[in-house]
């Protein structure tokens, strides 16, 4: 990639086949920008050491909390504070951008079969 070439979210997301598999598109300091497609229900998890930013590019994301939920529409964002247990849900496919420190797993400290391979670039 040319050092002066912009990144196109739609083009990068089009390269992703599976849902719930975040892919890195850029880094800034110790933070990664990841694109991901979501569909259906995820697992309850938290990130003990970091906040997690969800920026919805297409669709509507519901983020469930133990005491409620938030709806995040295309063009909106929500930051889940560190240590807060949450569970993303997409009734229809959602395309989004995540911003989080390098090395953060999508399932937090919970692990399991839904844990995506980390630090994969698209």
PDB file of C-alpha atoms in Angstrom:
ATOM      1  CA  UNK A   1       0.000   0.000   0.000  1.00  0.00           C
ATOM      2  CA  UNK A   2       1.167   3.504  -0.842  1.00  0.00           C
ATOM      3  CA  UNK A   3       1.956   5.565   2.270  1.00  0.00           C
ATOM      4  CA  UNK A   4      -0.462   8.215   1.006  1.00  0.00           C
ATOM      5  CA  UNK A   5      -3.346   5.926   0.086  1.00  0.00           C
ATOM      6  CA  UNK A   6      -6.547   6.130   2.127  1.00  0.00           C
ATOM      7  CA  UNK A   7      -8.298   3.041   3.441  1.00  0.00           C
ATOM      8  CA  UNK A   8     -11.789   2.193   2.245  1.00  0.00           C
ATOM      9  CA  UNK A   9     -13.898   0.463   4.903  1.00  0.00           C
ATOM     10  CA  UNK A  10     -16.279  -1.206   2.419  1.00  0.00           C
ATOM     11  CA  UNK A  11     -13.406  -2.616   0.365  1.00  0.00           C
ATOM     12  CA  UNK A  12     -11.665  -4.008   3.451  1.00  0.00           C
ATOM     13  CA  UNK A  13     -14.875  -5.525   4.863  1.00  0.00           C
ATOM     14  CA  UNK A  14     -15.640  -7.155   1.499  1.00  0.00           C
ATOM     15  CA  UNK A  15     -12.528  -9.327   2.014  1.00  0.00           C
ATOM     16  CA  UNK A  16     -13.925 -10.854   5.222  1.00  0.00           C
ATOM     17  CA  UNK A  17     -15.820 -14.110   4.789  1.00  0.00           C
ATOM     18  CA  UNK A  18     -16.812 -15.252   8.275  1.00  0.00           C
ATOM     19  CA  UNK A  19     -18.816 -13.362  10.884  1.00  0.00           C
ATOM     20  CA  UNK A  20     -17.247 -12.500  14.260  1.00  0.00           C
ATOM     21  CA  UNK A  21     -13.679 -12.522  12.867  1.00  0.00           C
ATOM     22  CA  UNK A  22     -12.192  -9.030  13.369  1.00  0.00           C
ATOM     23  CA  UNK A  23      -9.420  -8.105  10.928  1.00  0.00           C
ATOM     24  CA  UNK A  24      -6.852  -5.346  11.425  1.00  0.00           C
ATOM     25  CA  UNK A  25      -6.788  -2.577   8.823  1.00  0.00           C
ATOM     26  CA  UNK A  26      -4.508  -0.054  10.558  1.00  0.00           C
ATOM     27  CA  UNK A  27      -2.561   0.689  13.714  1.00  0.00           C
ATOM     28  CA  UNK A  28      -1.948   3.914  15.590  1.00  0.00           C
ATOM     29  CA  UNK A  29       0.523   3.807  18.462  1.00  0.00           C
ATOM     30  CA  UNK A  30      -0.557   0.704  20.409  1.00  0.00           C
ATOM     31  CA  UNK A  31      -4.139   0.737  19.064  1.00  0.00           C
ATOM     32  CA  UNK A  32      -5.609  -1.320  16.259  1.00  0.00           C
ATOM     33  CA  UNK A  33      -8.479  -0.443  13.947  1.00  0.00           C
ATOM     34  CA  UNK A  34     -10.391  -3.626  13.093  1.00  0.00           C
ATOM     35  CA  UNK A  35     -13.281  -4.226  10.702  1.00  0.00           C
ATOM     36  CA  UNK A  36     -15.717  -7.054  11.336  1.00  0.00           C
ATOM     37  CA  UNK A  37     -19.038  -8.466  10.151  1.00  0.00           C
ATOM     38  CA  UNK A  38     -21.499  -9.541  12.835  1.00  0.00           C
ATOM     39  CA  UNK A  39     -24.633 -11.656  12.607  1.00  0.00           C
ATOM     40  CA  UNK A  40     -26.592 -13.250  15.418  1.00  0.00           C
ATOM     41  CA  UNK A  41     -25.688 -13.523  19.076  1.00  0.00           C
ATOM     42  CA  UNK A  42     -22.203 -13.405  20.602  1.00  0.00           C
ATOM     43  CA  UNK A  43     -21.093 -14.436  24.102  1.00  0.00           C
ATOM     44  CA  UNK A  44     -21.062 -12.555  27.385  1.00  0.00           C
ATOM     45  CA  UNK A  45     -17.562 -11.212  27.989  1.00  0.00           C
ATOM     46  CA  UNK A  46     -15.592  -8.256  29.285  1.00  0.00           C
ATOM     47  CA  UNK A  47     -12.209  -6.644  28.763  1.00  0.00           C
ATOM     48  CA  UNK A  48     -10.672  -6.058  32.175  1.00  0.00           C
ATOM     49  CA  UNK A  49      -7.882  -3.722  31.047  1.00  0.00           C
ATOM     50  CA  UNK A  50      -9.364  -1.630  28.257  1.00  0.00           C
ATOM     51  CA  UNK A  51     -12.390   0.187  26.891  1.00  0.00           C
ATOM     52  CA  UNK A  52     -13.755  -1.034  23.537  1.00  0.00           C
ATOM     53  CA  UNK A  53     -15.086   1.304  20.842  1.00  0.00           C
ATOM     54  CA  UNK A  54     -17.809   0.066  18.455  1.00  0.00           C
ATOM     55  CA  UNK A  55     -18.374   2.254  15.359  1.00  0.00           C
ATOM     56  CA  UNK A  56     -21.251   0.958  13.217  1.00  0.00           C
ATOM     57  CA  UNK A  57     -20.697   1.431   9.489  1.00  0.00           C
ATOM     58  CA  UNK A  58     -23.790  -0.479   8.288  1.00  0.00           C
ATOM     59  CA  UNK A  59     -26.767  -1.961  10.115  1.00  0.00           C
ATOM     60  CA  UNK A  60     -27.873  -1.775  13.726  1.00  0.00           C
ATOM     61  CA  UNK A  61     -25.956  -3.303  16.623  1.00  0.00           C
ATOM     62  CA  UNK A  62     -27.480  -4.068  19.993  1.00  0.00           C
ATOM     63  CA  UNK A  63     -25.049  -4.319  22.868  1.00  0.00           C
ATOM     64  CA  UNK A  64     -26.599  -6.094  25.837  1.00  0.00           C
ATOM     65  CA  UNK A  65     -25.555  -5.417  29.418  1.00  0.00           C
ATOM     66  CA  UNK A  66     -26.710  -7.268  32.516  1.00  0.00           C
ATOM     67  CA  UNK A  67     -28.987  -4.326  33.369  1.00  0.00           C
ATOM     68  CA  UNK A  68     -30.082  -3.118  29.899  1.00  0.00           C
ATOM     69  CA  UNK A  69     -28.872  -2.533  26.350  1.00  0.00           C
ATOM     70  CA  UNK A  70     -27.893   0.156  23.858  1.00  0.00           C
ATOM     71  CA  UNK A  71     -28.761   0.317  20.146  1.00  0.00           C
ATOM     72  CA  UNK A  72     -26.027   1.628  17.879  1.00  0.00           C
ATOM     73  CA  UNK A  73     -27.063   2.542  14.333  1.00  0.00           C
ATOM     74  CA  UNK A  74     -24.991   3.160  11.200  1.00  0.00           C
ATOM     75  CA  UNK A  75     -22.998   6.360  11.658  1.00  0.00           C
ATOM     76  CA  UNK A  76     -23.012   6.030  15.469  1.00  0.00           C
ATOM     77  CA  UNK A  77     -20.573   4.694  18.024  1.00  0.00           C
ATOM     78  CA  UNK A  78     -20.549   3.424  21.577  1.00  0.00           C
ATOM     79  CA  UNK A  79     -17.655   2.853  23.971  1.00  0.00           C
ATOM     80  CA  UNK A  80     -17.989  -0.054  26.398  1.00  0.00           C
ATOM     81  CA  UNK A  81     -15.975   0.842  29.520  1.00  0.00           C
ATOM     82  CA  UNK A  82     -13.294  -1.575  30.666  1.00  0.00           C
ATOM     83  CA  UNK A  83     -14.519  -4.314  32.962  1.00  0.00           C
ATOM     84  CA  UNK A  84     -18.172  -3.996  31.899  1.00  0.00           C
ATOM     85  CA  UNK A  85     -19.692  -7.319  30.852  1.00  0.00           C
ATOM     86  CA  UNK A  86     -21.438  -7.077  27.488  1.00  0.00           C
ATOM     87  CA  UNK A  87     -22.817  -9.196  24.638  1.00  0.00           C
ATOM     88  CA  UNK A  88     -23.136  -7.842  21.087  1.00  0.00           C
ATOM     89  CA  UNK A  89     -26.120  -8.932  18.996  1.00  0.00           C
ATOM     90  CA  UNK A  90     -26.932  -8.336  15.317  1.00  0.00           C
ATOM     91  CA  UNK A  91     -30.420  -9.315  14.117  1.00  0.00           C
ATOM     92  CA  UNK A  92     -29.256  -8.614  10.569  1.00  0.00           C
ATOM     93  CA  UNK A  93     -25.681  -8.332   9.347  1.00  0.00           C
ATOM     94  CA  UNK A  94     -23.768  -5.429  10.871  1.00  0.00           C
ATOM     95  CA  UNK A  95     -20.491  -4.070   9.561  1.00  0.00           C
ATOM     96  CA  UNK A  96     -18.417  -2.187  12.068  1.00  0.00           C
ATOM     97  CA  UNK A  97     -15.087  -0.746  13.045  1.00  0.00           C
ATOM     98  CA  UNK A  98     -13.550  -1.651  16.406  1.00  0.00           C
ATOM     99  CA  UNK A  99     -10.823   0.392  18.063  1.00  0.00           C
ATOM    100  CA  UNK A 100      -8.874  -1.307  20.817  1.00  0.00           C
ATOM    101  CA  UNK A 101      -5.297  -1.884  21.985  1.00  0.00           C
ATOM    102  CA  UNK A 102      -3.153  -4.406  20.123  1.00  0.00           C
ATOM    103  CA  UNK A 103      -3.563  -7.924  21.504  1.00  0.00           C
ATOM    104  CA  UNK A 104      -7.168  -7.647  22.766  1.00  0.00           C
ATOM    105  CA  UNK A 105      -9.146 -10.828  22.091  1.00  0.00           C
ATOM    106  CA  UNK A 106     -12.748 -10.564  20.853  1.00  0.00           C
ATOM    107  CA  UNK A 107     -13.942 -12.808  23.704  1.00  0.00           C
ATOM    108  CA  UNK A 108     -11.977 -10.978  26.402  1.00  0.00           C
ATOM    109  CA  UNK A 109     -10.807 -13.209  29.229  1.00  0.00           C
ATOM    110  CA  UNK A 110     -13.610 -15.744  28.552  1.00  0.00           C
ATOM    111  CA  UNK A 111     -11.916 -17.466  25.609  1.00  0.00           C
ATOM    112  CA  UNK A 112     -13.697 -20.414  24.024  1.00  0.00           C
ATOM    113  CA  UNK A 113     -14.599 -21.513  20.519  1.00  0.00           C
ATOM    114  CA  UNK A 114     -15.763 -18.015  19.479  1.00  0.00           C
ATOM    115  CA  UNK A 115     -12.286 -16.546  20.060  1.00  0.00           C
ATOM    116  CA  UNK A 116     -11.002 -15.226  16.733  1.00  0.00           C
ATOM    117  CA  UNK A 117      -7.360 -15.398  15.732  1.00  0.00           C
ATOM    118  CA  UNK A 118      -5.766 -12.138  16.797  1.00  0.00           C
ATOM    119  CA  UNK A 119      -3.659  -9.626  14.831  1.00  0.00           C
ATOM    120  CA  UNK A 120      -4.818 -10.854  11.418  1.00  0.00           C
ATOM    121  CA  UNK A 121      -4.590  -8.148   8.752  1.00  0.00           C
ATOM    122  CA  UNK A 122      -6.967  -7.791   5.815  1.00  0.00           C
TER     123      UNK A 122
END
